[in-house]
Amino acid sequence: MKVELDLKEGALQLEKEHLFEMAARVNKKRAFLFVSKVLGKHLPVHPLKPLLVSGLLAMVYAKEQTGQTPPHQDHLVKALKTEDHAMLTEAYTALKKEKLMTGKQPIVIGFAETATALGHGVYDVIDGASYIHTTREQLLDLDPVLVFEEEHSHATDQLCYADEALLLTDRPVVLVDDEVTTGRTNMNIIRDLHAKYPRQSYTLLSILDWRTPAHEEAMLQLQEELGIQITSLSLLKGQMVFRGKTLDEPSYSYEITAQEKRPALSFHSLQSFFQHVPYSLSHAVNSAGHSPYIHETGRFGLSAVDTVAIDQAAAEAGLKLRQERKGKQTLCLGTGELMYVPMRLAAHMGEGVLFHSTTRSPIHPVEKEGYAVQNGFAFMSPEDSRIQHYVYNIPKDQYDDVFLFFEKKVSQEALLPLVHLFAERHVKHVHIVTLSDEVKVNG
């Protein structure tokens, strides 16, 4: 495979070296992946880096709306290029000090799975903003207000469960994704949104924008057809040419080998810190299906007033977990769409903490310097055993302990593959953290 990149001048003095590496994808529709160095998805990052990137996207939007460069922008860019804990903490404190003014208060929509935290971070720092993230999870007794397709994705159906009252307004909509490749996903959601809840203004906000002139023309035609304004903003823009064959089947074994010796396990419930919502997964095969979701993820919509409560819950719960750490090097691992809340908790757990997340996306690992995905492991989701998840870039002998975050109750039996994985990676202690329910310790 060969990918040629033609990069335009990036916003905010951020170059590709700061933002991504590359890897082959196991997907007939999309041969490769830009593996983000700032999202906290496939690569471990300092937990504040994704939050700073969200802040920079929010600043790009605020500047486009008001014509004024927000304060602290250069501070955030400088911090993002480092691994310095003190500098990153100082930059995030500056970002959170005062909300960004954007005129009309937007409804921010983050795309599952990868951009759930990215979108949340944008909403968090804009004055008066509301938030909703799309989801691939089908819920019992609750109909989605939006359904659209993400055509190139491994799991294509996207659902939106926001309260209709949120969308029955003329507030501008900001669609947040880590990258825009063709713009089709954005066009699909704009069509569905506009048919049901018409408004004048839509903004596409992404870290990377790879659309060709033909893709941009299609967006202009949609804008004309619907009589609306569509603005596209990104941190880095360019075009790419792919040559080669796609990988339909992996030539790599993602199997997790059972280990005799297991790490010490501890279980932590944070249910007292979060607000539960009375919805559950439809047709889940295991107990997590009957366990509630939490309000703070944004899956069911968040308003401007929610940010203060989330800040408080993250600080208090993060401090509680910090006291449970067993060593100097700690990994906090989110699961699937659950990224923002554990990322915020990880940011309160002290130095030596890295964050990333499991994913539904099959990527092809190669143990080679400069390649983005060094190793990978597959397992069935402990929350829904119908769905295969992957986790990448777990080196041997790096972490003293791992905190594994779940929104719902999980059983020890469902966790076994992950316990074996961390044993094989020489992790001494694994903490199982659930946000909405007591941990089910037996079976």
Short mmCIF file of C-alpha atoms in Angstrom, two decimals:
data_model
loop_
_atom_site.label_atom_id
_atom_site.label_comp_id
_atom_site.label_asym_id
_atom_site.label_seq_id
_atom_site.Cartn_x
_atom_site.Cartn_y
_atom_site.Cartn_z
CA MET A 1 0.00 0.00 0.00
CA LYS A 2 1.09 3.54 -0.70
CA VAL A 3 -0.61 6.75 0.36
CA GLU A 4 0.57 10.06 -1.05
CA LEU A 5 -0.35 13.14 0.96
CA ASP A 6 -0.56 16.69 -0.31
CA LEU A 7 -0.87 18.85 2.81
CA LYS A 8 -2.12 22.42 2.76
CA GLU A 9 -0.98 24.91 5.36
CA GLY A 10 -2.39 23.76 8.68
CA ALA A 11 -4.18 25.99 11.15
CA LEU A 12 -2.41 26.87 14.40
CA GLN A 13 1.11 25.72 13.37
CA LEU A 14 0.22 22.05 13.85
CA GLU A 15 1.89 19.65 11.42
CA LYS A 16 1.11 16.01 10.63
CA GLU A 17 3.90 14.88 12.99
CA HIS A 18 1.92 16.34 15.88
CA LEU A 19 -1.41 14.84 14.82
CA PHE A 20 -1.19 11.36 13.31
CA GLU A 21 0.69 8.26 12.19
CA MET A 22 -0.58 5.70 9.68
CA ALA A 23 -1.66 2.05 9.66
CA ALA A 24 -3.38 -0.46 7.36
CA ARG A 25 -7.04 -1.11 8.02
CA VAL A 26 -8.88 -4.43 7.60
CA ASN A 27 -11.77 -2.96 5.62
CA LYS A 28 -12.78 -3.39 1.96
CA LYS A 29 -14.09 0.17 1.80
CA ARG A 30 -11.14 1.94 3.46
CA ALA A 31 -7.62 0.56 3.13
CA PHE A 32 -5.81 2.60 5.77
CA LEU A 33 -6.23 4.66 8.87
CA PHE A 34 -4.80 7.93 10.07
CA VAL A 35 -4.02 6.90 13.63
CA SER A 36 -4.39 9.98 15.79
CA LYS A 37 -1.65 10.91 18.25
CA VAL A 38 -4.02 13.28 20.07
CA LEU A 39 -7.38 11.45 20.36
CA GLY A 40 -6.66 8.75 22.92
CA LYS A 41 -8.22 6.00 20.82
CA HIS A 42 -5.63 3.62 19.36
CA LEU A 43 -2.47 5.20 20.77
CA PRO A 44 -1.90 5.92 24.48
CA VAL A 45 -1.72 9.65 25.23
CA HIS A 46 -1.53 11.98 28.20
CA PRO A 47 -5.25 12.31 29.12
CA LEU A 48 -5.18 16.10 28.72
CA LYS A 49 -4.02 16.03 25.09
CA PRO A 50 -7.43 15.08 23.60
CA LEU A 51 -9.07 17.74 25.78
CA LEU A 52 -6.64 20.39 24.49
CA VAL A 53 -7.31 19.35 20.88
CA SER A 54 -11.05 19.71 21.53
CA GLY A 55 -10.32 23.15 22.97
CA LEU A 56 -8.39 24.14 19.84
CA LEU A 57 -11.27 23.00 17.60
CA ALA A 58 -13.66 25.04 19.73
CA MET A 59 -11.32 28.04 19.33
CA VAL A 60 -11.26 27.63 15.53
CA TYR A 61 -15.07 27.65 15.58
CA ALA A 62 -15.22 30.66 17.93
CA LYS A 63 -12.82 32.64 15.73
CA GLU A 64 -14.87 31.82 12.62
CA GLN A 65 -18.03 33.00 14.39
CA THR A 66 -16.65 36.17 16.00
CA GLY A 67 -13.55 37.11 13.99
CA GLN A 68 -11.49 37.24 17.18
CA THR A 69 -8.63 34.93 18.17
CA PRO A 70 -9.47 33.38 21.57
CA PRO A 71 -7.02 33.85 24.46
CA HIS A 72 -4.59 31.03 25.37
CA GLN A 73 -4.63 29.56 21.82
CA ASP A 74 -0.84 29.66 21.41
CA HIS A 75 -0.45 28.28 24.94
CA LEU A 76 -2.57 25.23 24.02
CA VAL A 77 -0.68 24.61 20.76
CA LYS A 78 2.68 24.76 22.54
CA ALA A 79 1.53 22.38 25.30
CA LEU A 80 0.08 19.92 22.78
CA LYS A 81 3.52 19.46 21.20
CA THR A 82 5.03 18.32 24.52
CA GLU A 83 4.67 15.42 26.96
CA ASP A 84 5.24 17.73 29.93
CA HIS A 85 2.63 17.04 32.61
CA ALA A 86 2.94 20.47 34.25
CA MET A 87 2.69 22.35 30.94
CA LEU A 88 -0.32 20.29 29.79
CA THR A 89 -2.06 20.81 33.14
CA GLU A 90 -1.40 24.56 33.05
CA ALA A 91 -2.76 24.84 29.49
CA TYR A 92 -5.94 22.91 30.35
CA THR A 93 -6.49 25.06 33.45
CA ALA A 94 -6.22 28.17 31.23
CA LEU A 95 -8.66 26.66 28.70
CA LYS A 96 -11.24 25.89 31.39
CA LYS A 97 -10.99 29.29 33.09
CA GLU A 98 -13.46 31.06 30.82
CA LYS A 99 -15.98 29.78 28.26
CA LEU A 100 -15.56 30.74 24.60
CA MET A 101 -18.20 33.12 23.26
CA THR A 102 -19.53 32.22 19.79
CA GLY A 103 -22.60 34.42 19.42
CA LYS A 104 -25.44 31.94 18.86
CA GLN A 105 -25.10 29.00 21.24
CA PRO A 106 -24.55 25.83 19.17
CA ILE A 107 -25.74 22.25 19.44
CA VAL A 108 -22.56 20.16 19.19
CA ILE A 109 -22.88 16.61 17.82
CA GLY A 110 -19.93 14.21 18.19
CA PHE A 111 -19.71 11.10 16.01
CA ALA A 112 -19.40 7.65 17.56
CA GLU A 113 -17.21 5.91 18.13
CA THR A 114 -13.99 7.82 17.81
CA ALA A 115 -15.21 11.39 18.28
CA THR A 116 -17.48 10.96 21.33
CA ALA A 117 -14.86 12.58 23.59
CA LEU A 118 -13.66 15.04 20.93
CA GLY A 119 -17.16 16.47 20.49
CA HIS A 120 -17.74 16.50 24.25
CA GLY A 121 -14.57 18.53 24.75
CA VAL A 122 -15.73 21.09 22.15
CA TYR A 123 -19.11 21.53 23.87
CA ASP A 124 -17.47 21.73 27.29
CA VAL A 125 -15.66 25.01 26.56
CA ILE A 126 -18.25 26.90 24.46
CA ASP A 127 -20.61 29.22 26.33
CA GLY A 128 -24.20 27.99 26.31
CA ALA A 129 -23.53 24.98 24.07
CA SER A 130 -25.49 21.72 24.21
CA TYR A 131 -24.12 18.29 23.34
CA ILE A 132 -25.19 14.95 21.96
CA HIS A 133 -23.06 12.10 20.65
CA THR A 134 -24.31 9.59 18.14
CA THR A 135 -24.18 5.93 19.09
CA ARG A 136 -24.13 2.50 17.51
CA GLU A 137 -25.96 0.99 20.48
CA GLN A 138 -29.62 0.13 20.03
CA LEU A 139 -31.66 0.78 23.15
CA LEU A 140 -34.72 -0.88 24.59
CA ASP A 141 -37.99 1.12 24.58
CA LEU A 142 -36.41 4.26 23.13
CA ASP A 143 -36.63 5.37 19.51
CA PRO A 144 -33.79 7.40 18.01
CA VAL A 145 -34.57 10.92 16.76
CA LEU A 146 -32.00 10.51 13.96
CA VAL A 147 -30.72 7.51 12.00
CA PHE A 148 -28.02 7.82 9.35
CA GLU A 149 -25.18 5.85 7.79
CA GLU A 150 -21.42 6.18 8.17
CA GLU A 151 -20.73 4.38 4.91
CA HIS A 152 -16.98 3.64 5.19
CA SER A 153 -17.10 2.52 8.81
CA HIS A 154 -16.76 -1.00 10.20
CA ALA A 155 -20.17 -0.55 11.90
CA THR A 156 -22.22 1.72 9.64
CA ASP A 157 -25.46 2.52 11.49
CA GLN A 158 -25.43 5.69 13.56
CA LEU A 159 -28.27 6.56 15.93
CA CYS A 160 -29.08 9.70 17.90
CA TYR A 161 -31.16 9.56 21.10
CA ALA A 162 -31.33 13.26 22.04
CA ASP A 163 -34.49 14.79 23.42
CA GLU A 164 -36.45 16.18 20.47
CA ALA A 165 -36.86 19.50 22.27
CA LEU A 166 -33.11 20.06 21.87
CA LEU A 167 -33.35 19.79 18.08
CA LEU A 168 -36.64 21.69 17.68
CA THR A 169 -34.77 25.01 17.64
CA ASP A 170 -32.98 27.15 15.08
CA ARG A 171 -29.65 26.96 16.95
CA PRO A 172 -26.60 26.28 14.73
CA VAL A 173 -25.39 22.66 14.62
CA VAL A 174 -21.68 21.82 14.89
CA LEU A 175 -20.76 18.31 13.68
CA VAL A 176 -17.49 17.08 15.22
CA ASP A 177 -15.40 14.22 13.87
CA ASP A 178 -11.73 13.33 14.03
CA GLU A 179 -11.46 13.41 10.24
CA VAL A 180 -13.56 14.19 7.18
CA THR A 181 -12.57 11.99 4.24
CA THR A 182 -15.39 12.34 1.71
CA GLY A 183 -17.96 14.30 3.76
CA ARG A 184 -20.67 11.70 3.03
CA THR A 185 -21.36 10.95 6.70
CA ASN A 186 -21.80 14.65 7.38
CA MET A 187 -24.06 15.03 4.35
CA ASN A 188 -26.15 12.06 5.50
CA ILE A 189 -26.74 13.51 8.96
CA ILE A 190 -27.41 17.00 7.59
CA ARG A 191 -30.05 15.59 5.24
CA ASP A 192 -31.76 13.66 8.04
CA LEU A 193 -31.50 16.58 10.47
CA HIS A 194 -32.75 19.13 7.99
CA ALA A 195 -35.72 17.00 6.92
CA LYS A 196 -36.90 16.70 10.54
CA TYR A 197 -35.50 19.75 12.33
CA PRO A 198 -34.59 22.40 9.72
CA ARG A 199 -32.23 25.26 10.57
CA GLN A 200 -29.97 27.68 8.73
CA SER A 201 -26.42 26.90 9.87
CA TYR A 202 -24.25 23.76 9.99
CA THR A 203 -20.51 23.58 10.68
CA LEU A 204 -18.20 20.59 10.08
CA LEU A 205 -15.40 20.64 12.65
CA SER A 206 -12.57 18.10 12.35
CA ILE A 207 -8.91 17.59 13.13
CA LEU A 208 -8.19 16.40 9.56
CA ASP A 209 -10.00 17.21 6.29
CA TRP A 210 -9.06 15.08 3.25
CA ARG A 211 -11.89 16.01 0.88
CA THR A 212 -11.17 16.43 -2.83
CA PRO A 213 -12.54 19.35 -4.87
CA ALA A 214 -15.30 16.96 -6.08
CA HIS A 215 -16.27 16.18 -2.46
CA GLU A 216 -16.31 19.89 -1.62
CA GLU A 217 -18.46 20.56 -4.69
CA ALA A 218 -20.96 17.92 -3.51
CA MET A 219 -21.19 19.77 -0.18
CA LEU A 220 -21.79 23.08 -1.99
CA GLN A 221 -24.56 21.43 -4.03
CA LEU A 222 -26.20 20.16 -0.85
CA GLN A 223 -25.95 23.65 0.65
CA GLU A 224 -27.68 25.10 -2.43
CA GLU A 225 -30.28 22.34 -2.60
CA LEU A 226 -31.37 22.81 1.02
CA GLY A 227 -30.88 26.58 1.16
CA ILE A 228 -28.56 26.41 4.16
CA GLN A 229 -25.07 27.51 5.19
CA ILE A 230 -22.44 24.74 5.61
CA THR A 231 -19.01 25.79 6.92
CA SER A 232 -16.03 23.40 7.07
CA LEU A 233 -13.22 23.99 9.59
CA SER A 234 -10.22 21.79 10.46
CA LEU A 235 -6.78 21.86 12.07
CA LEU A 236 -5.07 20.27 9.04
CA LYS A 237 -6.31 20.07 5.46
CA GLY A 238 -4.94 18.14 2.51
CA GLN A 239 -5.58 15.53 -0.13
CA MET A 240 -4.46 11.94 -0.47
CA VAL A 241 -3.98 9.40 -3.21
CA PHE A 242 -4.09 5.68 -2.33
CA ARG A 243 -2.41 2.99 -4.42
CA GLY A 244 -2.54 -0.71 -3.65
CA LYS A 245 -4.99 -3.37 -2.48
CA THR A 246 -7.29 -3.25 0.53
CA LEU A 247 -6.99 -5.88 3.25
CA ASP A 248 -10.15 -7.97 3.39
CA GLU A 249 -8.81 -10.45 5.94
CA PRO A 250 -6.07 -9.89 8.50
CA SER A 251 -2.87 -11.91 8.27
CA TYR A 252 -2.32 -11.27 11.96
CA SER A 253 -3.49 -13.21 15.00
CA TYR A 254 -5.37 -11.06 17.49
CA GLU A 255 -5.85 -14.06 19.80
CA ILE A 256 -5.34 -13.61 23.52
CA THR A 257 -3.50 -16.54 25.08
CA ALA A 258 -4.73 -17.87 28.42
CA GLN A 259 -2.21 -17.35 31.23
CA GLU A 260 -1.75 -19.40 34.39
CA LYS A 261 -0.57 -16.46 36.45
CA ARG A 262 -3.08 -13.61 36.65
CA PRO A 263 -2.73 -10.04 37.85
CA ALA A 264 -4.34 -8.98 41.11
CA LEU A 265 -7.91 -7.77 40.46
CA SER A 266 -9.76 -5.03 42.30
CA PHE A 267 -13.25 -3.71 41.67
CA HIS A 268 -14.46 -0.12 42.03
CA SER A 269 -17.97 1.25 41.58
CA LEU A 270 -18.32 4.98 40.90
CA GLN A 271 -22.11 4.90 40.68
CA SER A 272 -22.52 7.46 43.48
CA PHE A 273 -20.71 10.12 41.39
CA PHE A 274 -22.92 9.88 38.31
CA GLN A 275 -26.56 10.36 37.36
CA HIS A 276 -28.22 7.26 35.94
CA VAL A 277 -30.73 7.18 33.09
CA PRO A 278 -33.42 4.46 32.86
CA TYR A 279 -32.43 3.01 29.49
CA SER A 280 -30.69 -0.23 28.67
CA LEU A 281 -29.26 -2.09 25.69
CA SER A 282 -31.68 -4.04 23.54
CA HIS A 283 -30.96 -7.75 23.08
CA ALA A 284 -27.70 -7.75 25.03
CA VAL A 285 -26.68 -11.32 25.73
CA ASN A 286 -25.27 -10.66 29.19
CA SER A 287 -26.09 -8.84 32.43
CA ALA A 288 -24.78 -5.47 31.31
CA GLY A 289 -27.79 -5.18 29.04
CA HIS A 290 -30.01 -4.65 32.06
CA SER A 291 -27.66 -2.17 33.68
CA PRO A 292 -28.38 1.57 33.27
CA TYR A 293 -26.45 4.16 31.28
CA ILE A 294 -25.18 7.38 32.82
CA HIS A 295 -26.27 10.89 31.87
CA GLU A 296 -22.77 12.42 31.78
CA THR A 297 -21.57 10.73 28.56
CA GLY A 298 -23.76 12.91 26.33
CA ARG A 299 -25.47 9.98 24.62
CA PHE A 300 -28.85 11.39 25.72
CA GLY A 301 -28.01 15.07 25.42
CA LEU A 302 -26.30 17.58 27.71
CA SER A 303 -27.12 21.24 28.26
CA ALA A 304 -24.89 24.14 29.29
CA VAL A 305 -25.59 23.61 33.01
CA ASP A 306 -24.23 20.04 32.98
CA THR A 307 -20.56 21.03 32.61
CA VAL A 308 -20.15 22.13 36.24
CA ALA A 309 -21.56 18.87 37.62
CA ILE A 310 -19.35 16.80 35.28
CA ASP A 311 -16.25 18.78 36.36
CA GLN A 312 -17.06 18.08 40.01
CA ALA A 313 -17.80 14.37 39.47
CA ALA A 314 -14.58 13.93 37.46
CA ALA A 315 -12.44 15.63 40.12
CA GLU A 316 -13.92 13.68 43.05
CA ALA A 317 -14.03 10.28 41.33
CA GLY A 318 -10.58 10.81 39.80
CA LEU A 319 -9.11 11.57 43.22
CA LYS A 320 -10.67 8.40 44.61
CA LEU A 321 -9.05 6.32 41.85
CA ARG A 322 -5.72 8.11 42.23
CA GLN A 323 -5.52 6.71 45.76
CA GLU A 324 -5.91 3.18 44.35
CA ARG A 325 -2.87 3.37 42.04
CA LYS A 326 -0.22 0.71 42.71
CA GLY A 327 2.77 2.12 40.83
CA LYS A 328 4.25 4.97 38.84
CA GLN A 329 3.09 3.94 35.35
CA THR A 330 -0.66 3.60 34.94
CA LEU A 331 -2.92 2.98 31.94
CA CYS A 332 -6.55 4.11 31.99
CA LEU A 333 -8.48 2.28 29.27
CA GLY A 334 -11.90 3.43 28.10
CA THR A 335 -14.21 1.04 26.28
CA GLY A 336 -15.82 1.69 22.91
CA GLU A 337 -17.86 4.90 22.99
CA LEU A 338 -17.02 5.49 26.65
CA MET A 339 -14.06 7.83 26.31
CA TYR A 340 -14.71 11.31 27.69
CA VAL A 341 -15.64 10.45 31.28
CA PRO A 342 -12.69 8.06 31.93
CA MET A 343 -10.38 10.52 30.15
CA ARG A 344 -11.47 13.27 32.55
CA LEU A 345 -11.01 10.91 35.53
CA ALA A 346 -7.53 9.93 34.29
CA ALA A 347 -6.58 13.62 34.14
CA HIS A 348 -7.12 13.81 37.93
CA MET A 349 -5.06 10.71 38.73
CA GLY A 350 -1.61 12.30 38.81
CA GLU A 351 1.58 11.97 36.77
CA GLY A 352 2.55 8.83 34.87
CA VAL A 353 -0.99 8.15 33.62
CA LEU A 354 -1.75 7.41 29.96
CA PHE A 355 -5.18 7.00 28.36
CA HIS A 356 -6.68 5.29 25.33
CA SER A 357 -9.67 3.13 24.47
CA THR A 358 -10.86 -0.15 23.01
CA THR A 359 -12.47 0.02 19.58
CA ARG A 360 -14.63 -1.89 17.11
CA SER A 361 -12.20 -1.13 14.26
CA PRO A 362 -9.95 -3.95 12.96
CA ILE A 363 -6.51 -2.50 12.21
CA HIS A 364 -3.51 -4.47 10.94
CA PRO A 365 -0.62 -4.39 13.45
CA VAL A 366 3.02 -4.54 12.39
CA GLU A 367 5.90 -4.52 14.86
CA LYS A 368 8.01 -1.97 13.03
CA GLU A 369 9.46 1.39 14.01
CA GLY A 370 7.37 4.31 12.72
CA TYR A 371 4.24 2.18 12.20
CA ALA A 372 1.29 3.33 14.27
CA VAL A 373 -0.10 0.01 15.52
CA GLN A 374 2.53 -2.31 16.99
CA ASN A 375 0.24 -5.00 18.41
CA GLY A 376 -3.45 -5.78 18.68
CA PHE A 377 -5.81 -8.07 20.59
CA ALA A 378 -9.43 -9.06 19.98
CA PHE A 379 -12.10 -9.94 22.55
CA MET A 380 -15.87 -9.90 22.85
CA SER A 381 -17.16 -6.80 24.62
CA PRO A 382 -17.72 -7.57 28.32
CA GLU A 383 -20.85 -5.36 28.12
CA ASP A 384 -22.32 -6.98 25.00
CA SER A 385 -20.89 -10.34 23.98
CA ARG A 386 -22.30 -10.05 20.44
CA ILE A 387 -19.76 -7.34 19.58
CA GLN A 388 -16.05 -7.83 18.96
CA HIS A 389 -13.69 -5.20 20.32
CA TYR A 390 -9.98 -4.63 19.76
CA VAL A 391 -7.28 -2.97 21.79
CA TYR A 392 -3.96 -1.84 20.35
CA ASN A 393 -0.50 -0.79 21.46
CA ILE A 394 -0.27 -2.51 24.85
CA PRO A 395 3.49 -3.03 25.30
CA LYS A 396 5.01 -5.57 27.67
CA ASP A 397 6.51 -4.42 30.96
CA GLN A 398 5.26 -0.82 30.67
CA TYR A 399 2.34 -0.48 33.10
CA ASP A 400 2.34 -1.18 36.83
CA ASP A 401 -1.45 -1.12 36.83
CA VAL A 402 -4.38 -0.74 34.45
CA PHE A 403 -7.77 0.86 35.17
CA LEU A 404 -10.46 -0.61 32.88
CA PHE A 405 -13.60 1.55 32.62
CA PHE A 406 -17.12 0.31 31.89
CA GLU A 407 -20.34 2.24 31.88
CA LYS A 408 -22.33 -0.80 32.98
CA LYS A 409 -22.04 -3.83 35.18
CA VAL A 410 -19.75 -6.58 33.87
CA SER A 411 -19.07 -10.11 35.09
CA GLN A 412 -15.71 -11.62 35.94
CA GLU A 413 -16.31 -14.31 33.33
CA ALA A 414 -16.76 -11.70 30.57
CA LEU A 415 -13.54 -9.97 31.71
CA LEU A 416 -11.35 -13.09 31.52
CA PRO A 417 -9.84 -12.42 28.06
CA LEU A 418 -8.72 -8.95 29.17
CA VAL A 419 -7.35 -10.30 32.43
CA HIS A 420 -5.31 -12.85 30.41
CA LEU A 421 -4.14 -10.10 28.07
CA PHE A 422 -2.80 -7.93 30.90
CA ALA A 423 -1.18 -10.96 32.52
CA GLU A 424 0.61 -11.71 29.26
CA ARG A 425 1.69 -8.03 29.07
CA HIS A 426 3.13 -8.35 32.63
CA VAL A 427 0.71 -5.96 34.33
CA LYS A 428 0.63 -6.70 38.06
CA HIS A 429 -2.68 -5.11 39.01
CA VAL A 430 -5.94 -4.58 37.09
CA HIS A 431 -8.70 -2.32 38.42
CA ILE A 432 -12.21 -2.85 37.05
CA VAL A 433 -14.17 0.43 37.27
CA THR A 434 -17.92 0.65 36.59
CA LEU A 435 -19.80 3.96 36.44
CA SER A 436 -23.46 3.03 36.70
CA ASP A 437 -23.74 -0.11 38.78
CA GLU A 438 -22.10 -2.24 41.42
CA VAL A 439 -19.51 -4.63 40.03
CA LYS A 440 -20.71 -8.19 39.69
CA VAL A 441 -17.81 -10.03 41.30
CA ASN A 442 -18.89 -13.62 40.74
CA GLY A 443 -19.71 -15.10 37.33
#
